[in-house]
Amino acid sequence: MRDKIKMNSTGTTKDGRKTGTFRTTTKNKRTMTEKLKKKYYDPRAYNAATGKVGMHVIFEEGKL
């Protein structure tokens, strides 16, 4: 019933490239048909407002 999925970060580095950070989790395929989006901490994401590395960003479901 539950499928493993990969959650990819939408955060970027100081250079503007994607961080490549991901998390794995499971979801119930019967009840959740839409793509999963959730906010997690990305230690590589650059925060332009504070000038520091590490912030909470949206992680989107991708292929495992």
N, CA, C and O atoms as a GROMACS GRO file, in nm:
protein
  256
    1MET      N    1   0.081  -0.120   0.000
    1MET     CA    2   0.000   0.000   0.000
    1MET      C    3   0.086   0.127   0.000
    1MET      O    4   0.055   0.223  -0.071
    2ARG      N    5   0.194   0.129   0.078
    2ARG     CA    6   0.275   0.249   0.090
    2ARG      C    7   0.394   0.240  -0.004
    2ARG      O    8   0.463   0.138  -0.008
    3ASP      N    9   0.416   0.346  -0.081
    3ASP     CA   10   0.528   0.352  -0.173
    3ASP      C   11   0.635   0.446  -0.121
    3ASP      O   12   0.603   0.549  -0.060
    4LYS      N   13   0.762   0.412  -0.145
    4LYS     CA   14   0.870   0.502  -0.108
    4LYS      C   15   0.878   0.614  -0.210
    4LYS      O   16   0.865   0.592  -0.330
    5ILE      N   17   0.900   0.736  -0.161
    5ILE     CA   18   0.915   0.851  -0.249
    5ILE      C   19   1.037   0.931  -0.206
    5ILE      O   20   1.083   0.921  -0.092
    6LYS      N   21   1.088   1.011  -0.298
    6LYS     CA   22   1.203   1.096  -0.272
    6LYS      C   23   1.156   1.241  -0.273
    6LYS      O   24   1.089   1.285  -0.366
    7MET      N   25   1.192   1.316  -0.169
    7MET     CA   26   1.154   1.456  -0.158
    7MET      C   27   1.277   1.541  -0.192
    7MET      O   28   1.376   1.539  -0.119
    8ASN      N   29   1.272   1.615  -0.305
    8ASN     CA   30   1.383   1.697  -0.351
    8ASN      C   31   1.368   1.841  -0.303
    8ASN      O   32   1.258   1.896  -0.304
    9SER      N   33   1.478   1.901  -0.261
    9SER     CA   34   1.477   2.038  -0.212
    9SER      C   35   1.464   2.137  -0.327
    9SER      O   36   1.516   2.114  -0.436
   10THR      N   37   1.393   2.248  -0.302
   10THR     CA   38   1.384   2.356  -0.400
   10THR      C   39   1.482   2.467  -0.367
   10THR      O   40   1.484   2.569  -0.436
   11GLY      N   41   1.563   2.450  -0.263
   11GLY     CA   42   1.660   2.551  -0.221
   11GLY      C   43   1.776   2.563  -0.319
   11GLY      O   44   1.805   2.471  -0.394
   12THR      N   45   1.842   2.679  -0.316
   12THR     CA   46   1.956   2.704  -0.403
   12THR      C   47   2.078   2.744  -0.321
   12THR      O   48   2.066   2.790  -0.207
   13THR      N   49   2.195   2.727  -0.381
   13THR     CA   50   2.319   2.768  -0.317
   13THR      C   51   2.344   2.915  -0.346
   13THR      O   52   2.262   2.981  -0.411
   14LYS      N   53   2.455   2.968  -0.298
   14LYS     CA   54   2.489   3.107  -0.322
   14LYS      C   55   2.511   3.135  -0.471
   14LYS      O   56   2.488   3.246  -0.518
   15ASP      N   57   2.555   3.032  -0.544
   15ASP     CA   58   2.578   3.044  -0.688
   15ASP      C   59   2.450   3.036  -0.771
   15ASP      O   60   2.452   3.065  -0.890
   16GLY      N   61   2.339   2.998  -0.708
   16GLY     CA   62   2.212   2.988  -0.779
   16GLY      C   63   2.180   2.848  -0.827
   16GLY      O   64   2.078   2.827  -0.892
   17ARG      N   65   2.266   2.751  -0.798
   17ARG     CA   66   2.241   2.612  -0.837
   17ARG      C   67   2.160   2.541  -0.729
   17ARG      O   68   2.158   2.582  -0.614
   18LYS      N   69   2.091   2.432  -0.769
   18LYS     CA   70   2.014   2.354  -0.672
   18LYS      C   71   2.109   2.287  -0.573
   18LYS      O   72   2.222   2.253  -0.608
   19THR      N   73   2.063   2.268  -0.450
   19THR     CA   74   2.148   2.211  -0.346
   19THR      C   75   2.167   2.061  -0.362
   19THR      O   76   2.271   2.009  -0.322
   20GLY      N   77   2.070   1.992  -0.418
   20GLY     CA   78   2.080   1.847  -0.433
   20GLY      C   79   2.040   1.770  -0.309
   20GLY      O   80   2.053   1.648  -0.305
   21THR      N   81   1.991   1.839  -0.208
   21THR     CA   82   1.949   1.775  -0.084
   21THR      C   83   1.816   1.704  -0.106
   21THR      O   84   1.727   1.757  -0.174
   22PHE      N   85   1.802   1.584  -0.049
   22PHE     CA   86   1.677   1.511  -0.060
   22PHE      C   87   1.651   1.434   0.067
   22PHE      O   88   1.741   1.411   0.148
   23ARG      N   89   1.526   1.393   0.084
   23ARG     CA   90   1.482   1.309   0.195
   23ARG      C   91   1.397   1.198   0.134
   23ARG      O   92   1.339   1.215   0.027
   24THR      N   93   1.389   1.085   0.202
   24THR     CA   94   1.301   0.979   0.156
   24THR      C   95   1.192   0.957   0.260
   24THR      O   96   1.215   0.973   0.380
   25THR      N   97   1.076   0.921   0.213
   25THR     CA   98   0.963   0.896   0.300
   25THR      C   99   0.867   0.802   0.227
   25THR      O  100   0.896   0.757   0.116
   26THR      N  101   0.755   0.772   0.289
   26THR     CA  102   0.654   0.687   0.225
   26THR      C  103   0.522   0.761   0.223
   26THR      O  104   0.497   0.851   0.304
   27LYS      N  105   0.437   0.721   0.130
   27LYS     CA  106   0.302   0.777   0.126
   27LYS      C  107   0.205   0.670   0.081
   27LYS      O  108   0.242   0.578   0.009
   28ASN      N  109   0.081   0.685   0.124
   28ASN     CA  110  -0.025   0.593   0.086
   28ASN      C  111  -0.074   0.630  -0.053
   28ASN      O  112  -0.129   0.738  -0.073
   29LYS      N  113  -0.054   0.541  -0.148
   29LYS     CA  114  -0.088   0.571  -0.287
   29LYS      C  115  -0.239   0.574  -0.312
   29LYS      O  116  -0.284   0.638  -0.407
   30ARG      N  117  -0.317   0.506  -0.229
   30ARG     CA  118  -0.462   0.506  -0.248
   30ARG      C  119  -0.525   0.640  -0.214
   30ARG      O  120  -0.612   0.688  -0.287
   31THR      N  121  -0.483   0.700  -0.104
   31THR     CA  122  -0.548   0.822  -0.057
   31THR      C  123  -0.482   0.949  -0.109
   31THR      O  124  -0.548   1.052  -0.119
   32MET      N  125  -0.354   0.944  -0.140
   32MET     CA  126  -0.282   1.064  -0.184
   32MET      C  127  -0.244   1.050  -0.331
   32MET      O  128  -0.144   0.985  -0.363
   33THR      N  129  -0.321   1.109  -0.420
   33THR     CA  130  -0.293   1.098  -0.563
   33THR      C  131  -0.211   1.215  -0.614
   33THR      O  132  -0.144   1.203  -0.716
   34GLU      N  133  -0.216   1.330  -0.545
   34GLU     CA  134  -0.140   1.447  -0.591
   34GLU      C  135   0.004   1.442  -0.537
   34GLU      O  136   0.034   1.367  -0.445
   35LYS      N  137   0.090   1.524  -0.596
   35LYS     CA  138   0.231   1.531  -0.555
   35LYS      C  139   0.240   1.593  -0.416
   35LYS      O  140   0.170   1.689  -0.384
   36LEU      N  141   0.327   1.538  -0.335
   36LEU     CA  142   0.345   1.582  -0.198
   36LEU      C  143   0.445   1.697  -0.192
   36LEU      O  144   0.550   1.691  -0.255
   37LYS      N  145   0.413   1.801  -0.115
   37LYS     CA  146   0.503   1.914  -0.090
   37LYS      C  147   0.506   1.938   0.060
   37LYS      O  148   0.401   1.942   0.124
   38LYS      N  149   0.626   1.953   0.116
   38LYS     CA  150   0.639   1.971   0.258
   38LYS      C  151   0.761   2.057   0.287
   38LYS      O  152   0.857   2.056   0.210
   39LYS      N  153   0.759   2.129   0.397
   39LYS     CA  154   0.868   2.218   0.433
   39LYS      C  155   0.962   2.148   0.532
   39LYS      O  156   0.918   2.100   0.636
   40TYR      N  157   1.091   2.141   0.497
   40TYR     CA  158   1.193   2.081   0.580
   40TYR      C  159   1.314   2.174   0.585
   40TYR      O  160   1.323   2.271   0.509
   41TYR      N  161   1.407   2.145   0.674
   41TYR     CA  162   1.530   2.221   0.686
   41TYR      C  163   1.632   2.170   0.584
   41TYR      O  164   1.656   2.049   0.575
   42ASP      N  165   1.692   2.261   0.508
   42ASP     CA  166   1.797   2.228   0.412
   42ASP      C  167   1.926   2.296   0.459
   42ASP      O  168   1.936   2.418   0.454
   43PRO      N  169   2.025   2.219   0.504
   43PRO     CA  170   2.148   2.278   0.557
   43PRO      C  171   2.236   2.343   0.450
   43PRO      O  172   2.328   2.417   0.485
   44ARG      N  173   2.209   2.319   0.322
   44ARG     CA  174   2.290   2.377   0.214
   44ARG      C  175   2.226   2.498   0.147
   44ARG      O  176   2.292   2.567   0.069
   45ALA      N  177   2.100   2.526   0.176
   45ALA     CA  178   2.028   2.635   0.111
   45ALA      C  179   2.079   2.770   0.160
   45ALA      O  180   2.100   2.789   0.280
   46TYR      N  181   2.098   2.863   0.067
   46TYR     CA  182   2.150   2.995   0.100
   46TYR      C  183   2.035   3.092   0.121
   46TYR      O  184   1.944   3.102   0.038
   47ASN      N  185   2.039   3.164   0.233
   47ASN     CA  186   1.936   3.262   0.266
   47ASN      C  187   1.992   3.401   0.232
   47ASN      O  188   2.079   3.452   0.303
   48ALA      N  189   1.943   3.462   0.125
   48ALA     CA  190   1.993   3.592   0.080
   48ALA      C  191   1.961   3.703   0.178
   48ALA      O  192   2.034   3.802   0.186
   49ALA      N  193   1.852   3.691   0.252
   49ALA     CA  194   1.812   3.796   0.346
   49ALA      C  195   1.911   3.808   0.462
   49ALA      O  196   1.943   3.919   0.505
   50THR      N  197   1.960   3.696   0.513
   50THR     CA  198   2.052   3.699   0.626
   50THR      C  199   2.197   3.679   0.585
   50THR      O  200   2.288   3.711   0.662
   51GLY      N  201   2.220   3.626   0.464
   51GLY     CA  202   2.356   3.600   0.418
   51GLY      C  203   2.416   3.474   0.476
   51GLY      O  204   2.537   3.455   0.471
   52LYS      N  205   2.332   3.387   0.532
   52LYS     CA  206   2.379   3.264   0.594
   52LYS      C  207   2.332   3.142   0.517
   52LYS      O  208   2.240   3.148   0.435
   53VAL      N  209   2.397   3.030   0.544
   53VAL     CA  210   2.361   2.903   0.482
   53VAL      C  211   2.275   2.824   0.579
   53VAL      O  212   2.304   2.820   0.699
   54GLY      N  213   2.171   2.759   0.528
   54GLY     CA  214   2.081   2.678   0.609
   54GLY      C  215   1.950   2.748   0.634
   54GLY      O  216   1.946   2.853   0.698
   55MET      N  217   1.842   2.690   0.583
   55MET     CA  218   1.709   2.747   0.603
   55MET      C  219   1.602   2.643   0.572
   55MET      O  220   1.632   2.538   0.514
   56HIS      N  221   1.479   2.670   0.610
   56HIS     CA  222   1.367   2.584   0.578
   56HIS      C  223   1.317   2.618   0.438
   56HIS      O  224   1.292   2.735   0.408
   57VAL      N  225   1.302   2.517   0.353
   57VAL     CA  226   1.255   2.535   0.217
   57VAL      C  227   1.152   2.426   0.186
   57VAL      O  228   1.138   2.329   0.261
   58ILE      N  229   1.082   2.442   0.076
   58ILE     CA  230   0.984   2.343   0.030
   58ILE      C  231   1.056   2.227  -0.036
   58ILE      O  232   1.145   2.247  -0.119
   59PHE      N  233   1.018   2.106   0.001
   59PHE     CA  234   1.066   1.984  -0.064
   59PHE      C  235   0.951   1.929  -0.145
   59PHE      O  236   0.839   1.917  -0.094
   60GLU      N  237   0.976   1.894  -0.272
   60GLU     CA  238   0.872   1.842  -0.360
   60GLU      C  239   0.898   1.696  -0.393
   60GLU      O  240   1.013   1.652  -0.398
   61GLU      N  241   0.792   1.621  -0.415
   61GLU     CA  242   0.803   1.480  -0.446
   61GLU      C  243   0.867   1.460  -0.583
   61GLU      O  244   0.834   1.529  -0.679
   62GLY      N  245   0.959   1.365  -0.590
   62GLY     CA  246   1.024   1.331  -0.716
   62GLY      C  247   1.033   1.181  -0.729
   62GLY      O  248   0.982   1.107  -0.644
   63LYS      N  249   1.096   1.134  -0.835
   63LYS     CA  250   1.110   0.992  -0.858
   63LYS      C  251   1.223   0.935  -0.773
   63LYS      O  252   1.325   1.000  -0.752
   64LEU      N  253   1.204   0.812  -0.725
   64LEU     CA  254   1.305   0.747  -0.643
   64LEU      C  255   1.390   0.656  -0.726
   64LEU      O  256   1.482   0.592  -0.675
   0.00000   0.00000   0.00000
